[in-house]
Amino acid sequence: MDKEDFKKQAGEEAVKLIEDGMTIGLGTGSTVEYTLRKIGQMIQEGFKIQGIPTSIRTKRIAKEEKIPLTTLDEHPEIDITIDGADEVDSNLNLIKGGGGALTREKIIAYNSKKVIIVVDDSKVVKALGIDFPLPVEVVRFGWTSTKKTLEAFGCNVALREIMKGEPFITDNGNYILDCEFDYIENPEQMEININCIPGVVENGLFINLVSEVIVGSQQGILTLEKEKTVV
Ligand code: 5RP
């Protein structure tokens, strides 16, 4: 079994938490794609749910799978969101945004009664930032100044590009700055500090948003749980 098998295990396990009639936040990435494909099979078998996609990529997959779609504006109460992550720590805090969808993902997670994260075991880390740079979505205007401000937090900052000289553009029309730390000592404070910088739209630290993490591993499915803090 390899990493792809672990992603599939976790992604498919998550559908067991879905009940008929639910409104579901549909996350972004290759792990949650297994969830979306499985939901597609359930729809064919007569299951009735509606999904709110967190990205254009996920919307396309959901349409392929004939998952009925709605919007957060039409359905502001989401029963459950299933999404992937780039890093998970022991408090179930996350780094997300490897796919560049962090802003919509965070809005959807924040407005969900339950947030379920699906990962393979390589994503579980001792400290956030240790393996994966923190993605920060920024408006294009003045982005080099925003980059300098972020560098003052002691990280190396790179503009995300799809190829040399061609910046990655988010679904919201913005840039992503990837911030490489040794590790993030105080993720709660860092999330707040970064979001105070003018020009920052959102950052990929997800703090106290997650209810449960489903981990695919050589040992089978592991479940990490924590009560969601209501803000
Ligand atoms: C997209 C994300 C993804 O959920 C995260 O990057 C994990 O993706 P994958 O399951 O492909 O590793 O945050 O913005």
PDB file of C-alpha atoms in Angstrom, residues 3-207:
ATOM      1  CA  LYS A   3       0.314   7.112  -0.105  1.00  0.00           C
ATOM      2  CA  GLU A   4      -2.401   7.098  -2.785  1.00  0.00           C
ATOM      3  CA  ASP A   5      -4.064   4.094  -1.088  1.00  0.00           C
ATOM      4  CA  PHE A   6      -3.998   5.937   2.264  1.00  0.00           C
ATOM      5  CA  LYS A   7      -5.604   9.002   0.680  1.00  0.00           C
ATOM      6  CA  LYS A   8      -8.329   6.795  -0.833  1.00  0.00           C
ATOM      7  CA  GLN A   9      -8.925   5.032   2.513  1.00  0.00           C
ATOM      8  CA  ALA A  10      -9.406   8.346   4.334  1.00  0.00           C
ATOM      9  CA  GLY A  11     -11.403  10.034   1.570  1.00  0.00           C
ATOM     10  CA  GLU A  12     -13.861   7.167   1.212  1.00  0.00           C
ATOM     11  CA  GLU A  13     -14.210   6.608   4.986  1.00  0.00           C
ATOM     12  CA  ALA A  14     -15.552  10.151   5.439  1.00  0.00           C
ATOM     13  CA  VAL A  15     -18.767   9.479   3.501  1.00  0.00           C
ATOM     14  CA  LYS A  16     -19.938   7.289   6.410  1.00  0.00           C
ATOM     15  CA  LEU A  17     -20.606  10.537   8.298  1.00  0.00           C
ATOM     16  CA  ILE A  18     -22.994  11.860   5.644  1.00  0.00           C
ATOM     17  CA  GLU A  19     -26.736  11.526   6.204  1.00  0.00           C
ATOM     18  CA  ASP A  20     -29.566  11.805   3.712  1.00  0.00           C
ATOM     19  CA  GLY A  21     -30.744  15.405   3.235  1.00  0.00           C
ATOM     20  CA  MET A  22     -27.553  17.052   4.484  1.00  0.00           C
ATOM     21  CA  THR A  23     -25.957  20.220   3.109  1.00  0.00           C
ATOM     22  CA  ILE A  24     -22.271  19.405   2.649  1.00  0.00           C
ATOM     23  CA  GLY A  25     -19.211  21.608   2.210  1.00  0.00           C
ATOM     24  CA  LEU A  26     -17.140  20.021  -0.542  1.00  0.00           C
ATOM     25  CA  GLY A  27     -13.405  20.518  -0.008  1.00  0.00           C
ATOM     26  CA  THR A  28     -10.612  20.752  -2.549  1.00  0.00           C
ATOM     27  CA  GLY A  29      -7.669  18.479  -3.364  1.00  0.00           C
ATOM     28  CA  SER A  30      -6.697  14.976  -4.390  1.00  0.00           C
ATOM     29  CA  THR A  31      -7.695  13.279  -1.095  1.00  0.00           C
ATOM     30  CA  VAL A  32     -11.181  14.751  -0.902  1.00  0.00           C
ATOM     31  CA  GLU A  33     -11.634  13.887  -4.577  1.00  0.00           C
ATOM     32  CA  TYR A  34     -12.045  10.268  -3.382  1.00  0.00           C
ATOM     33  CA  THR A  35     -14.870  11.505  -1.134  1.00  0.00           C
ATOM     34  CA  LEU A  36     -16.510  13.350  -4.032  1.00  0.00           C
ATOM     35  CA  ARG A  37     -16.349  10.283  -6.295  1.00  0.00           C
ATOM     36  CA  LYS A  38     -17.902   8.151  -3.525  1.00  0.00           C
ATOM     37  CA  ILE A  39     -20.665  10.723  -2.958  1.00  0.00           C
ATOM     38  CA  GLY A  40     -21.303  10.500  -6.715  1.00  0.00           C
ATOM     39  CA  GLN A  41     -21.932   6.738  -6.337  1.00  0.00           C
ATOM     40  CA  MET A  42     -24.284   7.395  -3.388  1.00  0.00           C
ATOM     41  CA  ILE A  43     -26.255   9.917  -5.480  1.00  0.00           C
ATOM     42  CA  GLN A  44     -26.689   7.278  -8.200  1.00  0.00           C
ATOM     43  CA  GLU A  45     -28.070   4.930  -5.543  1.00  0.00           C
ATOM     44  CA  GLY A  46     -30.734   7.518  -4.600  1.00  0.00           C
ATOM     45  CA  PHE A  47     -29.029   9.449  -1.786  1.00  0.00           C
ATOM     46  CA  LYS A  48     -30.226  13.077  -1.544  1.00  0.00           C
ATOM     47  CA  ILE A  49     -27.712  15.708  -0.473  1.00  0.00           C
ATOM     48  CA  GLN A  50     -26.662  19.129  -1.684  1.00  0.00           C
ATOM     49  CA  GLY A  51     -23.078  20.336  -1.882  1.00  0.00           C
ATOM     50  CA  ILE A  52     -21.319  23.681  -1.638  1.00  0.00           C
ATOM     51  CA  PRO A  53     -17.998  23.541  -3.520  1.00  0.00           C
ATOM     52  CA  THR A  54     -14.904  25.309  -2.137  1.00  0.00           C
ATOM     53  CA  SER A  55     -13.302  25.808  -5.557  1.00  0.00           C
ATOM     54  CA  ILE A  56     -13.901  25.839  -9.290  1.00  0.00           C
ATOM     55  CA  ARG A  57     -11.999  22.519  -9.494  1.00  0.00           C
ATOM     56  CA  THR A  58     -14.358  20.902  -6.969  1.00  0.00           C
ATOM     57  CA  LYS A  59     -17.410  22.372  -8.690  1.00  0.00           C
ATOM     58  CA  ARG A  60     -16.293  20.689 -11.926  1.00  0.00           C
ATOM     59  CA  ILE A  61     -15.828  17.295 -10.210  1.00  0.00           C
ATOM     60  CA  ALA A  62     -19.182  17.646  -8.399  1.00  0.00           C
ATOM     61  CA  LYS A  63     -20.904  18.354 -11.715  1.00  0.00           C
ATOM     62  CA  GLU A  64     -19.244  15.274 -13.279  1.00  0.00           C
ATOM     63  CA  GLU A  65     -20.595  13.234 -10.350  1.00  0.00           C
ATOM     64  CA  LYS A  66     -24.068  14.842 -10.650  1.00  0.00           C
ATOM     65  CA  ILE A  67     -23.929  16.107  -7.063  1.00  0.00           C
ATOM     66  CA  PRO A  68     -26.672  18.754  -6.670  1.00  0.00           C
ATOM     67  CA  LEU A  69     -25.043  22.092  -5.864  1.00  0.00           C
ATOM     68  CA  THR A  70     -26.091  25.120  -3.894  1.00  0.00           C
ATOM     69  CA  THR A  71     -24.347  28.204  -2.478  1.00  0.00           C
ATOM     70  CA  LEU A  72     -23.516  29.427   1.002  1.00  0.00           C
ATOM     71  CA  ASP A  73     -25.790  32.416   0.400  1.00  0.00           C
ATOM     72  CA  GLU A  74     -28.748  30.111  -0.324  1.00  0.00           C
ATOM     73  CA  HIS A  75     -27.860  27.628   2.454  1.00  0.00           C
ATOM     74  CA  PRO A  76     -25.846  29.408   5.182  1.00  0.00           C
ATOM     75  CA  GLU A  77     -26.116  26.400   7.578  1.00  0.00           C
ATOM     76  CA  ILE A  78     -23.746  23.643   6.468  1.00  0.00           C
ATOM     77  CA  ASP A  79     -24.235  20.289   8.247  1.00  0.00           C
ATOM     78  CA  ILE A  80     -20.797  18.896   7.535  1.00  0.00           C
ATOM     79  CA  THR A  81     -17.724  19.848   5.513  1.00  0.00           C
ATOM     80  CA  ILE A  82     -15.205  17.303   4.282  1.00  0.00           C
ATOM     81  CA  ASP A  83     -11.845  18.671   3.151  1.00  0.00           C
ATOM     82  CA  GLY A  84      -8.159  17.805   2.874  1.00  0.00           C
ATOM     83  CA  ALA A  85      -5.161  19.464   4.534  1.00  0.00           C
ATOM     84  CA  ASP A  86      -1.443  19.960   3.999  1.00  0.00           C
ATOM     85  CA  GLU A  87      -0.488  19.626   7.666  1.00  0.00           C
ATOM     86  CA  VAL A  88      -2.362  18.603  10.840  1.00  0.00           C
ATOM     87  CA  ASP A  89      -0.969  19.106  14.370  1.00  0.00           C
ATOM     88  CA  SER A  90      -1.918  17.414  17.645  1.00  0.00           C
ATOM     89  CA  ASN A  91      -4.521  20.136  18.409  1.00  0.00           C
ATOM     90  CA  LEU A  92      -6.162  19.414  15.031  1.00  0.00           C
ATOM     91  CA  ASN A  93      -5.064  22.794  13.744  1.00  0.00           C
ATOM     92  CA  LEU A  94      -4.118  22.850  10.083  1.00  0.00           C
ATOM     93  CA  ILE A  95      -2.168  24.346   7.256  1.00  0.00           C
ATOM     94  CA  LYS A  96      -4.296  24.391   4.111  1.00  0.00           C
ATOM     95  CA  GLY A  97      -4.051  26.032   0.727  1.00  0.00           C
ATOM     96  CA  GLY A  98      -1.761  23.727  -1.238  1.00  0.00           C
ATOM     97  CA  GLY A  99      -4.425  23.882  -3.946  1.00  0.00           C
ATOM     98  CA  GLY A 100      -4.840  27.635  -3.508  1.00  0.00           C
ATOM     99  CA  ALA A 101      -8.471  27.369  -2.315  1.00  0.00           C
ATOM    100  CA  LEU A 102      -7.835  28.394   1.306  1.00  0.00           C
ATOM    101  CA  THR A 103     -10.117  31.451   1.459  1.00  0.00           C
ATOM    102  CA  ARG A 104     -13.277  29.724   0.267  1.00  0.00           C
ATOM    103  CA  GLU A 105     -12.300  26.621   2.274  1.00  0.00           C
ATOM    104  CA  LYS A 106     -11.992  28.675   5.461  1.00  0.00           C
ATOM    105  CA  ILE A 107     -15.327  30.471   4.910  1.00  0.00           C
ATOM    106  CA  ILE A 108     -17.054  27.120   4.358  1.00  0.00           C
ATOM    107  CA  ALA A 109     -15.339  25.501   7.396  1.00  0.00           C
ATOM    108  CA  TYR A 110     -16.215  28.456   9.635  1.00  0.00           C
ATOM    109  CA  ASN A 111     -19.893  28.131   8.697  1.00  0.00           C
ATOM    110  CA  SER A 112     -20.090  24.345   9.181  1.00  0.00           C
ATOM    111  CA  LYS A 113     -21.493  22.484  12.173  1.00  0.00           C
ATOM    112  CA  LYS A 114     -18.843  19.786  11.694  1.00  0.00           C
ATOM    113  CA  VAL A 115     -15.534  19.869   9.821  1.00  0.00           C
ATOM    114  CA  ILE A 116     -13.994  16.536   8.847  1.00  0.00           C
ATOM    115  CA  ILE A 117     -10.454  16.464   7.474  1.00  0.00           C
ATOM    116  CA  VAL A 118      -9.164  13.592   5.333  1.00  0.00           C
ATOM    117  CA  VAL A 119      -5.416  13.025   5.015  1.00  0.00           C
ATOM    118  CA  ASP A 120      -2.786  10.348   4.592  1.00  0.00           C
ATOM    119  CA  ASP A 121      -0.487   9.932   7.575  1.00  0.00           C
ATOM    120  CA  SER A 122       2.368  11.952   6.032  1.00  0.00           C
ATOM    121  CA  LYS A 123       0.311  15.101   6.818  1.00  0.00           C
ATOM    122  CA  VAL A 124       0.329  14.616  10.598  1.00  0.00           C
ATOM    123  CA  VAL A 125       3.171  16.760  12.013  1.00  0.00           C
ATOM    124  CA  LYS A 126       4.686  17.747  15.360  1.00  0.00           C
ATOM    125  CA  ALA A 127       4.462  21.467  14.551  1.00  0.00           C
ATOM    126  CA  LEU A 128       2.745  23.387  11.759  1.00  0.00           C
ATOM    127  CA  GLY A 129       5.040  24.835   9.126  1.00  0.00           C
ATOM    128  CA  ILE A 130       7.678  22.162   9.603  1.00  0.00           C
ATOM    129  CA  ASP A 131       7.151  20.474   6.210  1.00  0.00           C
ATOM    130  CA  PHE A 132       4.862  22.785   4.271  1.00  0.00           C
ATOM    131  CA  PRO A 133       5.039  26.537   3.569  1.00  0.00           C
ATOM    132  CA  LEU A 134       2.070  28.544   4.824  1.00  0.00           C
ATOM    133  CA  PRO A 135      -0.004  29.834   1.878  1.00  0.00           C
ATOM    134  CA  VAL A 136      -1.290  33.402   2.151  1.00  0.00           C
ATOM    135  CA  GLU A 137      -3.775  34.796  -0.381  1.00  0.00           C
ATOM    136  CA  VAL A 138      -3.055  38.458  -1.152  1.00  0.00           C
ATOM    137  CA  VAL A 139      -4.549  41.042  -3.498  1.00  0.00           C
ATOM    138  CA  ARG A 140      -2.319  41.786  -6.482  1.00  0.00           C
ATOM    139  CA  PHE A 141      -2.118  45.512  -5.750  1.00  0.00           C
ATOM    140  CA  GLY A 142       1.107  46.206  -3.832  1.00  0.00           C
ATOM    141  CA  TRP A 143       1.914  42.508  -3.404  1.00  0.00           C
ATOM    142  CA  THR A 144       5.691  43.090  -3.181  1.00  0.00           C
ATOM    143  CA  SER A 145       5.101  45.336  -0.136  1.00  0.00           C
ATOM    144  CA  THR A 146       2.822  42.700   1.399  1.00  0.00           C
ATOM    145  CA  LYS A 147       5.596  40.144   0.770  1.00  0.00           C
ATOM    146  CA  LYS A 148       8.137  42.321   2.626  1.00  0.00           C
ATOM    147  CA  THR A 149       5.765  42.667   5.589  1.00  0.00           C
ATOM    148  CA  LEU A 150       5.321  38.895   5.729  1.00  0.00           C
ATOM    149  CA  GLU A 151       9.119  38.401   5.619  1.00  0.00           C
ATOM    150  CA  ALA A 152       9.344  40.367   8.872  1.00  0.00           C
ATOM    151  CA  PHE A 153       7.744  37.318  10.576  1.00  0.00           C
ATOM    152  CA  GLY A 154      11.034  35.476   9.897  1.00  0.00           C
ATOM    153  CA  CYS A 155       9.957  33.369   6.918  1.00  0.00           C
ATOM    154  CA  ASN A 156      11.115  33.082   3.301  1.00  0.00           C
ATOM    155  CA  VAL A 157       8.297  34.195   1.030  1.00  0.00           C
ATOM    156  CA  ALA A 158       7.778  33.095  -2.584  1.00  0.00           C
ATOM    157  CA  LEU A 159       5.134  34.141  -5.076  1.00  0.00           C
ATOM    158  CA  ARG A 160       3.380  30.956  -6.221  1.00  0.00           C
ATOM    159  CA  GLU A 161       3.795  30.422  -9.972  1.00  0.00           C
ATOM    160  CA  ILE A 162       2.300  27.894 -12.379  1.00  0.00           C
ATOM    161  CA  MET A 163       5.456  28.246 -14.483  1.00  0.00           C
ATOM    162  CA  LYS A 164       8.454  30.596 -14.482  1.00  0.00           C
ATOM    163  CA  GLY A 165       7.182  34.177 -14.608  1.00  0.00           C
ATOM    164  CA  GLU A 166       3.474  33.206 -14.569  1.00  0.00           C
ATOM    165  CA  PRO A 167       1.807  33.681 -11.179  1.00  0.00           C
ATOM    166  CA  PHE A 168      -0.852  31.271  -9.945  1.00  0.00           C
ATOM    167  CA  ILE A 169      -4.185  33.105  -9.742  1.00  0.00           C
ATOM    168  CA  THR A 170      -6.761  32.002  -7.166  1.00  0.00           C
ATOM    169  CA  ASP A 171     -10.477  31.509  -7.887  1.00  0.00           C
ATOM    170  CA  ASN A 172     -10.901  34.961  -6.301  1.00  0.00           C
ATOM    171  CA  GLY A 173      -8.435  36.574  -8.745  1.00  0.00           C
ATOM    172  CA  ASN A 174      -5.604  36.988  -6.220  1.00  0.00           C
ATOM    173  CA  TYR A 175      -1.995  35.846  -5.741  1.00  0.00           C
ATOM    174  CA  ILE A 176      -0.659  33.267  -3.268  1.00  0.00           C
ATOM    175  CA  LEU A 177       2.501  33.974  -1.262  1.00  0.00           C
ATOM    176  CA  ASP A 178       4.011  30.769   0.170  1.00  0.00           C
ATOM    177  CA  CYS A 179       5.733  31.482   3.506  1.00  0.00           C
ATOM    178  CA  GLU A 180       8.409  29.010   4.516  1.00  0.00           C
ATOM    179  CA  PHE A 181       9.073  28.873   8.267  1.00  0.00           C
ATOM    180  CA  ASP A 182      11.314  26.476  10.229  1.00  0.00           C
ATOM    181  CA  TYR A 183       8.072  25.873  12.106  1.00  0.00           C
ATOM    182  CA  ILE A 184       5.259  28.090  13.435  1.00  0.00           C
ATOM    183  CA  GLU A 185       5.664  28.496  17.184  1.00  0.00           C
ATOM    184  CA  ASN A 186       2.261  30.019  17.955  1.00  0.00           C
ATOM    185  CA  PRO A 187      -0.191  29.251  15.112  1.00  0.00           C
ATOM    186  CA  GLU A 188      -3.176  30.915  16.878  1.00  0.00           C
ATOM    187  CA  GLN A 189      -1.345  34.259  17.126  1.00  0.00           C
ATOM    188  CA  MET A 190       0.249  33.925  13.680  1.00  0.00           C
ATOM    189  CA  GLU A 191      -3.176  33.495  12.053  1.00  0.00           C
ATOM    190  CA  ILE A 192      -4.338  36.769  13.625  1.00  0.00           C
ATOM    191  CA  ASN A 193      -1.113  38.680  12.938  1.00  0.00           C
ATOM    192  CA  ILE A 194      -1.007  37.773   9.248  1.00  0.00           C
ATOM    193  CA  ASN A 195      -4.652  38.668   8.689  1.00  0.00           C
ATOM    194  CA  CYS A 196      -3.983  42.158  10.122  1.00  0.00           C
ATOM    195  CA  ILE A 197      -1.650  43.034   7.205  1.00  0.00           C
ATOM    196  CA  PRO A 198      -3.333  45.263   4.599  1.00  0.00           C
ATOM    197  CA  GLY A 199      -3.379  43.362   1.307  1.00  0.00           C
ATOM    198  CA  VAL A 200      -3.810  39.951   2.937  1.00  0.00           C
ATOM    199  CA  VAL A 201      -7.108  38.297   2.055  1.00  0.00           C
ATOM    200  CA  GLU A 202      -6.684  35.148   4.166  1.00  0.00           C
ATOM    201  CA  ASN A 203      -4.022  32.735   5.366  1.00  0.00           C
ATOM    202  CA  GLY A 204      -3.943  28.943   5.417  1.00  0.00           C
ATOM    203  CA  LEU A 205      -3.868  28.463   9.197  1.00  0.00           C
ATOM    204  CA  PHE A 206      -7.121  26.772  10.279  1.00  0.00           C
ATOM    205  CA  ILE A 207      -7.356  27.138  14.062  1.00  0.00           C
TER     206      ILE A 207
END
